[in-house]
Amino acid sequence: MATFLYRLGRFSFRKRHVVALFWVALLALAGAGAAGAPAAGNSSFSIPGTEAQKAFDLLDERFPGASADGATARVVFKAPDGQKMTDPGNKAAVQDTVDELSGGAEVTQVTDPYQGGGVSQDGTVAYASVTYEVPGMELEESSREALKAAAEDARDSGLTVEIGGDALQAVPETGSAEIIGIGVAAVVLVVTLGSLLAAGLPLLTAIVGVGIGVATITALASTLDLGSTTSILASMIGLAVGIDYALFVVSRYRAELAEGREREEAAGRAVGTAGSAVVFAGLTVVIALVGLSVVNIPMLTKMGIAAAGTVAVAVLIALTLIPAVLGYAGRRVRPAGEKSKLLGGGRAKDKADKPNMGTRWASFVVRRPLAVLLLGVVGLGAAAVPAGSLELGLPDDGSQPTSTTQRRAYDLLSEGFGPGFNGPLVVVVDAQGSDDPQAVFQQAGDEIKALGNVVNVAPAAPNKAGDTATIAVIPDAKPSSAATEDLVHDIRAAGADIKDGTGAEVLVTGATAMNIDVSQKLNDALVPYLVLVVGLAFLLLIVVFRSILVPLKAALGFLLSVLAALGAVVAVYQWGWLSGLMGVEETGPIMSMMPIFMVGVVFGLAMDYEVFLVTRIREAHVHGEKPAQAVVTGFRYSARVVTAAAVIMIAVFSGFIGSSDSMVKMIGFGLAIAVLFDAFVVRMAIVPAVLALLGAKAWWLPKWMDRALPNVDVEGESLAAHAGAADKDDEDKELVRA
């Protein structure tokens, strides 16, 4: 592989006009496709295999036109102090709001509080429910604006008015976070590469790659039902790995220049060595992202595959466009150790021979490997302790900041009707195969009333055919509580008994039940996902490093860093440690998607650092250095680059911590702390310590496996012979000229 990539790098350097034109044309084509594509809403959300989804599908079939999965909004009214919502003036204001909302383009139904029992017992709080034709993420912006305008009109009458439900749910905007990340990345790249031009190349090529990926997703969004949220993960991961991969190749190019090689030769060797590491690092990221399909949540699968495609583009750009733009840059990209005049270039040359920070650190670790290993493992182990108390769930309006109208509506409903009112359960009774459906409906309602933690059970509401009914159940506890989850399981257990006796099927759905089912599905999928992703990557790394212990160490180190990161997330967002500093206004269960999302993203990035760092170490070892010296040599050339890449990633993810959205905030913190632990504790401390302790045994591989495995030559060992032959040809040409 190294020889093929070497030739590809030299070709791209020589034929830079063709290569650059190809990528520009591809970007223009993708952009044109995106501009001409029909506007897509958001991908339809479904959770195959869950009871809540089965009930939703049944409602769509038996209650046509009811929009079972349509968006809902609760417009909550509170009377001024000393007044009641039943006072004539307040009642008239509410009626005007109901009439105004009823005229909405996507509205299917608006309930009148005074006719549907929507006034609290003390008369101070009332609510009107609004049901829409489409899910919350697919609502037109005009419908959201009409909802807000109606609430504002009611406020003018003196009432306190807030809006809850998922109708105000909007696509998260991450533009400012990306700008912050790019800004920090630019600063780090300038410091690392010592040149504004060299620093600009990874940014330029990463933006081109993300542009192609996101534009392609936009162009295909309507056809493939990708939805506008799909591009968020693709752009975040694509930007991250695009900068990393380009940085790896550019830094190796500068190192080759420092060894006296011509620029075309340096480009070829950079792609042949660092490019090989990029290929296999990219494969691990693709495996992690495509592996999200194990969860069997279509939206998550599509997001993973789309992001994997963007990563593949980033790899191809690093292998072709980077050497092409290096050809355009010419002598303005300086050898390693030299800086541009603008950044203080022209200093004494002897400073280049001074051991850098990576060399000094690796030498320290090699001298005291056991102490460093124990300190790293114990430190991460301590950070992982809170993960033992991990509670999973999906956030609701109760986890929103108190400054939002959703949270204030949630609190008003809890005040007027009890905390369980914010998470009603919908029980669907399918009595199609029963002899007496009405008796089954009555039996189901009676058995649910007999359960604990139930405040109210509404009478069964059958469909026109009379064979299916819905029963609204109000729990006593808040939606995200363990008590409400227990109630859902109790209702399902009672439904199983009813089915045994009558043949009727009892299903529990609604937003709260859906959240519980999603959390359980994600939790159940975590172990298979880990086995798939870590297992495939383990096999891939065996091929790359031709070792059993090095990939095993990489996988175990990753698991340790992820557990430590989960522990930190639990400590901050569930226990409330440093909550003020992190802007956490409400602690509670950790978002269900967090562990599996963190595993996928961080695993890919961690293996990037592992492959780039350890291939440099193995390269030195293959070329004859002793194990301990190879570790020092590997750190001498790669520690600075890996550190820069990690700092860039941490900056990108930390930009999301300031978001007002609790989920985005949690994801940003979790990914940032995971990269911090993995890059600086595992890869920079535990990895060299383990390699120093293992010595030559680290590279042991059974002879039969060594013969069976393909030789991918990531270290570029074959390039030495290839370069020697090239040098001989050059000498012959010189002799002929003489």
XYZ file of C-alpha atoms in Angstrom:
738
model
C 0.000 0.000 0.000
C 2.790 2.428 0.883
C 4.259 2.165 -2.626
C 0.867 2.734 -4.268
C 0.167 5.773 -2.094
C 3.710 7.041 -2.703
C 3.041 7.008 -6.447
C -0.383 8.603 -5.899
C 1.214 11.408 -3.880
C 3.847 12.103 -6.550
C 1.216 11.964 -9.292
C -1.021 14.437 -7.428
C 1.949 16.742 -6.867
C 2.950 16.699 -10.560
C -0.575 16.777 -11.998
C -1.852 19.274 -9.456
C -3.884 21.210 -12.019
C -5.860 18.087 -12.952
C -6.356 17.016 -9.332
C -7.412 20.479 -8.155
C -9.788 20.851 -11.100
C -11.348 17.469 -10.281
C -12.116 18.423 -6.668
C -13.347 21.895 -7.597
C -15.620 20.373 -10.234
C -16.897 17.825 -7.718
C -17.626 20.593 -5.203
C -19.426 22.631 -7.875
C -21.435 19.594 -8.996
C -22.479 18.780 -5.428
C -23.328 22.434 -4.815
C -25.446 22.604 -7.948
C -27.243 19.430 -6.923
C -27.939 20.863 -3.483
C -29.185 24.157 -4.915
C -31.545 22.414 -7.318
C -32.809 19.769 -4.902
C -36.261 20.162 -3.330
C -36.228 21.423 0.223
C -36.342 18.501 2.628
C -37.881 18.548 6.053
C -36.641 16.203 8.705
C -36.236 12.478 8.492
C -39.264 10.565 9.730
C -38.620 9.303 13.236
C -39.485 5.688 13.947
C -38.220 3.065 16.380
C -38.836 -0.347 14.796
C -39.321 -3.227 17.187
C -40.617 -1.203 20.145
C -44.076 -1.454 21.645
C -44.536 2.317 21.535
C -43.874 2.354 17.766
C -46.203 -0.616 17.233
C -48.940 1.304 19.040
C -48.303 4.415 16.916
C -48.619 2.335 13.760
C -51.826 0.781 15.072
C -53.286 4.225 15.807
C -52.509 5.365 12.259
C -54.300 2.282 10.930
C -57.366 2.264 13.210
C -57.755 6.035 13.731
C -57.154 7.438 10.208
C -56.613 11.180 10.157
C -55.820 11.350 13.863
C -52.112 12.141 13.213
C -50.902 9.937 16.050
C -47.317 11.081 15.559
C -48.243 14.699 14.875
C -46.726 17.546 16.850
C -48.511 18.744 19.953
C -48.439 21.991 21.868
C -49.891 22.950 25.206
C -50.673 26.607 25.586
C -50.723 27.119 29.363
C -52.514 30.076 30.931
C -52.173 31.358 34.479
C -54.493 33.965 35.945
C -53.102 37.087 37.631
C -52.844 36.971 41.435
C -56.255 36.989 43.074
C -58.053 35.978 39.885
C -59.355 32.712 38.433
C -59.199 31.401 34.908
C -62.984 31.070 35.072
C -63.412 34.839 35.427
C -65.304 36.240 32.382
C -62.422 38.396 31.112
C -59.834 35.640 31.363
C -62.243 33.119 29.840
C -62.837 35.403 26.863
C -59.085 35.848 26.308
C -58.581 32.070 26.286
C -61.475 31.598 23.879
C -59.952 34.153 21.498
C -56.654 32.240 21.622
C -58.406 28.923 20.873
C -60.201 30.479 17.899
C -56.950 32.006 16.604
C -55.081 28.696 16.867
C -57.886 26.731 15.209
C -57.276 28.584 11.949
C -53.700 27.329 11.611
C -52.744 25.694 8.300
C -51.304 22.501 9.823
C -53.584 22.344 12.886
C -55.932 19.355 13.145
C -57.512 20.044 16.541
C -57.538 22.556 19.402
C -59.200 21.601 22.691
C -61.112 24.204 24.663
C -59.959 24.143 28.329
C -63.481 24.825 29.566
C -65.013 21.929 27.653
C -62.217 19.364 27.916
C -61.421 19.573 31.631
C -58.360 21.724 31.107
C -58.754 23.921 34.203
C -56.972 23.111 37.462
C -58.985 22.426 40.635
C -57.974 25.734 42.197
C -58.932 27.544 38.979
C -55.613 29.382 38.580
C -54.163 27.403 35.651
C -55.685 26.246 32.357
C -54.323 24.796 29.147
C -55.384 24.313 25.551
C -53.965 21.374 23.577
C -53.052 21.911 19.921
C -52.512 18.932 17.591
C -50.768 19.228 14.225
C -50.750 17.095 11.084
C -46.987 16.516 10.990
C -44.286 15.746 13.586
C -42.633 18.611 15.429
C -39.418 18.539 13.412
C -41.418 18.828 10.167
C -43.614 21.788 11.114
C -43.415 24.816 8.881
C -41.811 27.817 10.551
C -45.008 29.782 9.853
C -46.942 27.386 12.122
C -44.496 27.948 14.963
C -44.694 31.705 14.486
C -48.512 31.580 14.522
C -48.391 29.611 17.794
C -46.080 32.190 19.375
C -48.195 35.084 18.080
C -51.362 33.614 19.606
C -49.627 33.279 22.976
C -48.362 36.863 22.763
C -51.876 38.139 22.050
C -53.131 36.346 25.166
C -50.357 37.911 27.239
C -51.598 41.345 26.222
C -54.793 40.623 28.182
C -52.786 40.271 31.413
C -52.485 36.474 31.547
C -49.230 34.561 32.006
C -48.922 32.374 28.899
C -46.285 29.736 28.142
C -46.005 27.042 25.451
C -44.941 23.425 26.004
C -44.832 20.307 23.843
C -42.752 19.423 20.805
C -44.301 21.909 18.389
C -41.570 24.440 19.144
C -38.876 21.815 18.573
C -36.482 23.084 15.927
C -33.377 21.832 14.153
C -30.333 22.667 16.321
C -28.119 25.350 14.871
C -24.388 24.802 15.295
C -22.930 27.480 13.063
C -21.411 29.566 15.865
C -19.860 26.493 17.486
C -18.255 25.485 14.190
C -16.856 28.999 13.719
C -15.316 28.898 17.211
C -13.809 25.486 16.484
C -12.373 26.623 13.145
C -10.908 29.737 14.793
C -9.162 27.720 17.494
C -8.028 25.191 14.889
C -6.436 27.981 12.853
C -4.466 29.244 15.843
C -3.292 25.737 16.806
C -2.287 24.937 13.217
C -0.254 28.134 12.919
C 1.587 27.359 16.152
C 2.133 23.722 15.154
C 3.222 24.245 11.552
C 4.963 27.599 12.015
C 3.483 29.052 8.837
C 0.238 30.776 7.964
C 0.203 29.126 4.554
C 0.910 25.628 5.888
C -1.756 26.143 8.541
C -4.265 27.246 5.934
C -3.945 24.096 3.830
C -5.627 21.676 6.309
C -8.397 24.201 6.913
C -8.962 24.774 3.209
C -9.050 21.111 2.273
C -11.206 20.180 5.299
C -13.756 22.823 4.321
C -13.768 21.543 0.733
C -14.388 17.993 1.972
C -17.178 19.057 4.334
C -18.675 21.194 1.575
C -18.804 18.223 -0.805
C -20.215 15.915 1.874
C -22.894 18.286 3.168
C -23.887 19.438 -0.326
C -24.288 15.813 -1.424
C -26.411 15.060 1.645
C -28.562 18.102 0.886
C -28.947 17.047 -2.751
C -30.060 13.543 -1.758
C -32.020 14.510 1.360
C -35.462 14.462 -0.228
C -34.848 11.290 -2.241
C -33.362 9.257 0.611
C -35.388 10.870 3.434
C -32.181 12.005 5.111
C -33.600 15.128 6.680
C -31.891 18.376 7.627
C -30.489 16.988 10.912
C -28.383 14.404 9.075
C -25.842 17.006 7.955
C -25.057 18.074 11.551
C -23.145 14.927 12.485
C -21.583 14.724 9.016
C -20.256 18.283 9.147
C -18.958 17.937 12.719
C -17.109 14.662 12.130
C -16.049 15.611 8.609
C -14.512 18.866 9.804
C -12.755 17.090 12.677
C -11.137 14.299 10.681
C -10.564 16.498 7.634
C -8.319 18.821 9.629
C -6.631 15.906 11.399
C -5.827 13.935 8.246
C -4.543 16.955 6.357
C -2.433 17.936 9.356
C -0.877 14.474 9.482
C 0.149 14.592 5.797
C 1.384 18.203 5.850
C 3.466 17.655 8.984
C 5.058 14.521 7.465
C 5.766 16.447 4.261
C 7.617 19.117 6.252
C 9.551 16.386 8.101
C 10.612 14.856 4.767
C 11.735 18.282 3.540
C 13.798 18.686 6.707
C 15.658 15.487 5.777
C 16.757 17.087 2.509
C 14.349 15.497 0.025
C 13.032 17.248 -3.055
C 9.477 18.508 -2.808
C 7.879 15.994 -5.153
C 9.695 13.142 -3.429
C 8.693 14.542 -0.019
C 5.038 14.680 -1.108
C 5.185 11.090 -2.318
C 6.800 9.819 0.886
C 4.373 11.835 3.056
C 1.382 10.251 1.343
C 3.043 6.829 1.356
C 3.648 6.895 5.126
C 1.272 9.326 6.858
C -1.257 8.647 4.095
C -1.233 4.940 4.944
C -2.016 5.809 8.554
C -4.811 8.104 7.328
C -6.354 5.290 5.264
C -6.550 2.884 8.184
C -7.558 5.577 10.668
C -10.351 6.544 8.287
C -11.458 2.929 8.024
C -11.857 2.711 11.805
C -13.998 5.865 11.804
C -16.138 4.514 8.969
C -16.586 1.212 10.824
C -17.663 3.069 13.970
C -20.172 5.261 12.120
C -21.663 2.588 9.875
C -21.880 0.351 12.946
C -24.572 2.675 14.327
C -26.967 0.690 12.141
C -26.791 -2.034 14.821
C -29.134 0.095 16.940
C -31.836 -0.251 14.240
C -33.031 3.324 14.534
C -33.369 4.450 10.883
C -32.571 8.108 11.555
C -29.400 7.201 13.474
C -28.377 4.726 10.759
C -28.746 7.350 8.033
C -26.785 9.899 10.033
C -23.984 7.401 10.596
C -23.756 6.373 6.941
C -23.853 9.988 5.752
C -21.080 10.949 8.180
C -19.059 7.906 7.105
C -19.309 9.101 3.502
C -17.973 12.511 4.534
C -15.058 10.811 6.314
C -14.285 8.821 3.158
C -14.152 12.084 1.207
C -11.777 13.525 3.834
C -9.442 10.536 3.373
C -9.395 10.900 -0.426
C -8.741 14.631 -0.149
C -5.812 14.030 2.227
C -4.292 11.579 -0.270
C -4.750 13.664 -3.429
C -5.720 17.295 -2.884
C -3.187 17.914 -0.104
C -0.143 16.947 -2.239
C -1.651 18.967 -5.100
C -1.964 22.165 -3.055
C 1.508 21.522 -1.610
C 2.705 21.629 -5.209
C 1.060 25.023 -5.647
C 2.543 26.289 -2.374
C 6.089 25.419 -3.451
C 8.846 26.782 -1.224
C 6.404 28.776 0.876
C 5.783 25.608 2.927
C 9.008 25.270 4.890
C 10.741 22.188 6.310
C 9.980 21.126 9.870
C 11.767 23.299 12.394
C 11.659 26.407 10.215
C 9.176 29.208 10.598
C 8.074 31.867 8.198
C 9.587 35.328 8.659
C 6.200 36.622 9.801
C 6.258 34.142 12.706
C 9.862 34.652 13.720
C 11.739 32.677 11.076
C 15.450 33.034 10.474
C 16.577 31.976 13.939
C 19.751 30.021 14.583
C 19.737 26.586 12.983
C 21.244 24.800 15.976
C 17.972 25.158 17.844
C 16.485 22.565 15.536
C 18.726 19.940 17.129
C 17.386 20.621 20.625
C 15.109 17.777 21.874
C 11.494 18.796 21.557
C 8.788 18.339 24.180
C 7.670 15.023 22.693
C 11.191 13.617 22.933
C 11.641 14.759 26.528
C 8.257 13.391 27.592
C 8.746 10.012 25.903
C 12.212 9.699 27.459
C 10.683 10.327 30.881
C 7.951 7.718 30.324
C 10.452 5.137 29.059
C 12.532 5.612 32.219
C 9.517 5.272 34.554
C 6.897 3.280 32.619
C 5.314 1.482 35.564
C 4.715 4.658 37.567
C 3.196 6.449 34.546
C 1.011 3.451 33.706
C -0.309 3.099 37.256
C -0.966 6.830 37.576
C -2.852 6.925 34.273
C -4.959 3.823 34.942
C -5.776 4.817 38.532
C -6.655 8.364 37.476
C -9.002 7.229 34.721
C -10.415 4.543 36.999
C -11.260 7.159 39.617
C -12.908 9.346 36.983
C -14.949 6.344 35.822
C -16.434 5.605 39.273
C -19.552 7.795 38.800
C -20.393 5.822 35.636
C -21.581 3.026 37.931
C -24.552 5.264 38.844
C -25.453 6.014 35.225
C -29.181 6.521 34.659
C -30.367 6.763 31.077
C -33.366 8.632 29.756
C -34.431 11.169 27.157
C -34.764 14.806 28.186
C -38.172 16.461 28.213
C -39.284 20.033 28.774
C -38.420 19.640 32.459
C -34.725 19.532 31.576
C -34.862 22.764 29.580
C -33.336 25.948 31.041
C -35.750 27.940 33.202
C -35.432 30.814 30.740
C -37.339 28.892 28.035
C -41.099 28.985 27.566
C -41.163 25.162 27.367
C -39.711 24.856 30.865
C -42.028 27.515 32.302
C -45.051 25.761 30.752
C -43.842 22.485 32.259
C -43.592 24.073 35.706
C -47.037 25.708 35.429
C -48.672 22.389 34.496
C -46.902 20.655 37.393
C -48.144 23.387 39.714
C -51.725 23.191 38.524
C -52.208 19.507 37.685
C -49.322 17.562 39.258
C -45.904 16.496 37.881
C -47.262 13.446 36.021
C -49.489 15.616 33.875
C -46.450 16.525 31.743
C -46.013 12.906 30.680
C -49.397 11.318 29.961
C -49.422 7.730 28.779
C -51.596 6.559 25.899
C -52.837 3.003 26.296
C -54.090 1.452 23.049
C -56.426 -1.542 23.411
C -56.755 -3.664 20.274
C -59.879 -5.791 20.832
C -60.433 -6.706 17.204
C -60.274 -10.411 17.985
C -62.401 -10.165 21.128
C -66.079 -11.179 21.440
C -66.956 -8.161 23.623
C -64.634 -5.180 22.919
C -66.518 -2.847 25.319
C -65.984 -5.249 28.192
C -62.274 -5.456 27.348
C -61.981 -1.665 27.297
C -63.649 -1.472 30.717
C -61.447 -4.233 32.128
C -58.283 -2.514 30.896
C -59.307 0.794 32.469
C -60.190 -0.845 35.791
C -56.899 -2.758 36.002
C -54.878 0.375 35.255
C -56.775 2.297 37.974
C -55.843 -0.421 40.448
C -52.136 0.123 39.843
C -50.065 2.425 42.015
C -48.670 5.796 40.927
C -51.765 6.668 38.866
C -53.577 9.979 39.300
C -56.239 9.690 36.631
C -57.452 7.201 34.020
C -59.711 8.677 31.348
C -62.640 6.676 29.950
C -61.828 4.565 26.896
C -62.242 6.383 23.564
C -63.063 3.794 20.844
C -62.678 4.284 17.105
C -65.599 4.279 14.648
C -65.351 0.520 14.152
C -65.501 0.004 17.896
C -62.682 -2.546 17.893
C -59.850 -0.318 19.185
C -59.763 2.289 21.944
C -57.330 4.681 23.569
C -57.104 5.295 27.308
C -55.232 8.351 28.609
C -53.366 7.705 31.868
C -51.861 10.447 34.058
C -48.985 9.189 36.266
C -48.335 10.570 39.715
C -44.614 11.175 39.101
C -42.785 13.273 36.532
C -42.118 11.753 33.069
C -38.379 11.103 33.529
C -38.739 9.433 36.923
C -38.106 5.775 37.716
C -41.645 5.575 39.145
C -43.189 6.466 35.762
C -40.986 3.905 34.026
C -42.149 1.284 36.532
C -45.768 2.257 35.816
C -45.253 1.672 32.075
C -43.874 -1.796 32.799
C -46.759 -2.517 35.202
C -49.367 -1.548 32.600
C -47.669 -3.776 30.044
C -47.612 -6.663 32.519
C -51.336 -6.178 33.185
C -51.899 -6.036 29.422
C -50.190 -9.403 29.016
C -52.686 -10.917 31.499
C -55.604 -9.344 29.609
C -54.317 -10.812 26.352
C -54.083 -14.259 27.900
C -57.706 -14.044 29.071
C -59.411 -12.222 26.201
C -57.075 -12.234 23.211
C -57.053 -8.426 23.148
C -53.705 -6.657 22.927
C -52.851 -3.753 25.256
C -50.057 -1.429 24.150
C -48.559 1.630 25.876
C -47.338 4.592 23.833
C -47.063 8.358 24.002
C -43.956 10.529 24.255
C -43.042 9.217 27.716
C -43.391 5.546 26.744
C -41.485 6.209 23.506
C -38.638 7.757 25.485
C -38.531 4.731 27.783
C -38.479 2.321 24.828
C -35.792 4.295 22.989
C -33.622 4.347 26.111
C -34.020 0.601 26.537
C -33.287 -0.062 22.864
C -30.136 2.047 22.932
C -29.027 0.449 26.181
C -29.552 -3.061 24.774
C -27.642 -2.165 21.599
C -24.571 -0.785 23.381
C -22.830 -4.113 24.028
C -23.421 -5.546 20.499
C -22.244 -2.237 19.071
C -19.092 -2.308 21.174
C -18.384 -5.902 20.176
C -18.877 -5.122 16.477
C -16.929 -1.878 16.328
C -14.081 -2.795 18.671
C -13.870 -6.314 17.199
C -13.632 -5.181 13.577
C -11.193 -2.416 14.439
C -9.126 -4.881 16.480
C -8.781 -7.119 13.428
C -7.949 -4.113 11.263
C -5.259 -2.940 13.684
C -3.726 -6.434 13.745
C -3.223 -6.053 9.990
C -1.831 -2.528 10.400
C 0.573 -3.166 13.287
C 1.195 -6.905 12.715
C 0.816 -7.422 16.435
C -1.683 -8.895 18.898
C -0.805 -6.912 22.014
C -0.716 -3.427 20.452
C -4.333 -3.589 19.113
C -5.452 -5.164 22.394
C -3.838 -2.334 24.313
C -5.483 0.202 21.977
C -8.953 -1.279 22.533
C -8.590 -1.542 26.320
C -7.242 1.993 26.537
C -10.190 3.287 24.543
C -12.697 1.533 26.814
C -10.973 3.030 29.851
C -11.126 6.559 28.439
C -14.804 6.194 27.464
C -15.748 4.940 30.935
C -13.869 7.858 32.482
C -15.664 10.298 30.178
C -19.043 8.779 31.060
C -18.118 9.120 34.723
C -17.402 12.814 34.199
C -20.721 13.281 32.373
C -22.606 11.593 35.250
C -20.785 13.701 37.842
C -21.687 16.966 36.102
C -25.100 16.353 34.534
C -26.588 13.766 36.893
C -24.928 14.527 40.237
C -24.555 18.264 39.656
C -20.808 18.653 40.276
C -19.516 21.902 38.721
C -23.033 22.410 37.349
C -22.805 26.181 37.767
C -19.541 26.359 35.833
C -20.983 24.220 33.025
C -24.296 26.080 32.927
C -26.351 23.041 33.987
C -29.664 24.302 35.332
C -31.370 20.932 35.821
C -29.718 17.624 36.639
C -31.331 14.335 35.690
C -30.873 11.152 33.660
C -28.163 11.104 31.018
C -29.466 11.249 27.461
C -29.941 7.692 26.208
C -28.078 8.307 22.978
C -25.018 9.663 24.794
C -23.096 6.417 25.532
C -23.464 4.857 22.088
C -22.877 8.172 20.331
C -19.771 8.793 22.421
C -18.479 5.285 21.740
C -18.856 5.712 17.970
C -17.381 9.185 17.605
C -14.597 8.933 20.180
C -13.563 5.465 19.046
C -12.988 6.737 15.536
C -10.992 9.760 16.691
C -9.033 7.736 19.265
C -7.965 5.237 16.638
C -6.827 8.168 14.477
C -4.356 9.162 17.165
C -3.422 5.538 17.877
C -2.664 4.721 14.255
C -0.694 7.889 13.575
C 1.314 7.707 16.804
C 2.055 3.975 16.879
C 2.824 3.655 13.165
C 5.610 6.195 13.707
C 6.897 4.081 16.599
C 6.645 0.873 14.589
C 8.299 2.568 11.615
C 11.329 3.375 13.768
C 11.354 -0.174 15.170
C 11.079 -1.759 11.704
C 13.995 0.374 10.552
C 16.242 -1.119 13.254
C 15.785 0.917 16.443
C 15.454 -0.773 19.828
C 11.925 -0.766 21.320
C 12.550 1.970 23.901
C 14.360 4.204 21.406
C 11.592 3.619 18.840
C 9.058 4.992 21.326
C 11.142 8.148 21.780
C 11.606 8.538 18.016
C 7.907 8.075 17.391
C 7.042 10.781 19.912
C 9.727 13.058 18.532
C 7.959 13.214 15.175
C 4.297 12.707 16.059
C 3.563 13.920 19.611
C 3.312 17.557 18.544
C 0.938 16.740 15.703
C -1.276 14.422 17.782
C -1.414 17.028 20.546
C -2.439 19.709 18.066
C -5.106 17.457 16.550
C -6.511 16.663 20.000
C -6.584 20.335 21.039
C -8.463 21.164 17.844
C -11.027 18.442 18.542
C -11.478 19.516 22.144
C -12.007 23.107 21.017
C -14.575 22.085 18.391
C -16.577 19.977 20.832
C -16.264 22.462 23.714
C -17.925 25.084 21.568
C -21.177 23.147 21.998
C -21.089 23.351 25.814
C -22.383 26.921 25.644
C -25.530 25.860 23.787
C -28.903 26.512 25.411
C -30.034 23.032 24.336
C -29.337 20.557 27.136
C -28.697 17.656 24.763
C -26.197 19.609 22.660
C -24.520 20.872 25.816
C -24.144 17.325 27.184
C -22.821 15.932 23.890
C -20.282 18.745 23.604
C -18.977 18.207 27.120
C -18.920 14.415 26.811
C -16.989 14.374 23.537
C -14.550 17.065 24.662
C -13.689 15.316 27.934
C -13.456 11.936 26.173
C -10.924 13.271 23.647
C -9.012 14.929 26.506
C -8.759 11.645 28.426
C -8.013 9.505 25.394
C -5.447 11.733 23.700
C -3.508 13.003 26.696
C -3.834 10.176 29.230
C -4.225 7.036 27.120
C -2.285 7.814 23.929
C 0.345 10.137 25.421
C 0.966 8.316 28.707
C -0.447 4.797 28.886
C 0.513 3.800 25.325
C 4.249 4.627 25.591
C 4.380 3.165 29.097
C 2.889 -0.148 27.945
C 5.142 -0.284 24.883
C 8.190 0.393 27.051
C 7.196 -2.379 29.475
C 6.498 -4.882 26.694
C 9.620 -4.105 24.712
C 10.038 -6.289 21.627
C 7.136 -8.490 22.796
C 4.752 -5.683 21.816
C 5.313 -6.588 18.170
C 4.893 -10.337 18.590
C 2.660 -12.108 16.096
C 2.243 -15.873 15.636
C 4.145 -17.085 12.594
C 1.089 -18.663 11.004
C -0.815 -15.375 11.334
C 2.150 -13.407 10.008
C 2.096 -15.558 6.877
C -1.677 -15.326 6.502
C -2.041 -11.558 6.931
C -1.531 -9.252 3.952
C 1.469 -6.938 4.231
C -0.026 -3.454 3.957
C 3.322 -1.781 4.821
C 1.862 1.204 6.669
C 5.355 2.146 7.894
C 6.633 2.583 4.334
C 9.422 0.038 4.664
C 9.222 -0.716 0.945
C 9.763 2.967 0.170
C 13.407 2.699 1.217
C 14.169 0.316 -1.634
C 11.952 2.297 -3.977
C 13.685 5.550 -3.076
C 17.084 3.885 -3.455
C 16.218 2.826 -6.973
C 14.967 6.311 -7.752
C 18.212 7.831 -6.469
C 20.222 5.392 -8.637
C 18.230 6.461 -11.692
C 18.944 10.107 -10.888
C 22.683 9.339 -10.613
C 22.639 7.529 -13.973
C 20.932 10.508 -15.570
C 23.571 12.848 -14.165
C 26.341 10.613 -15.557
C 24.716 10.624 -18.984
C 24.516 14.417 -18.921
C 28.196 14.595 -17.899
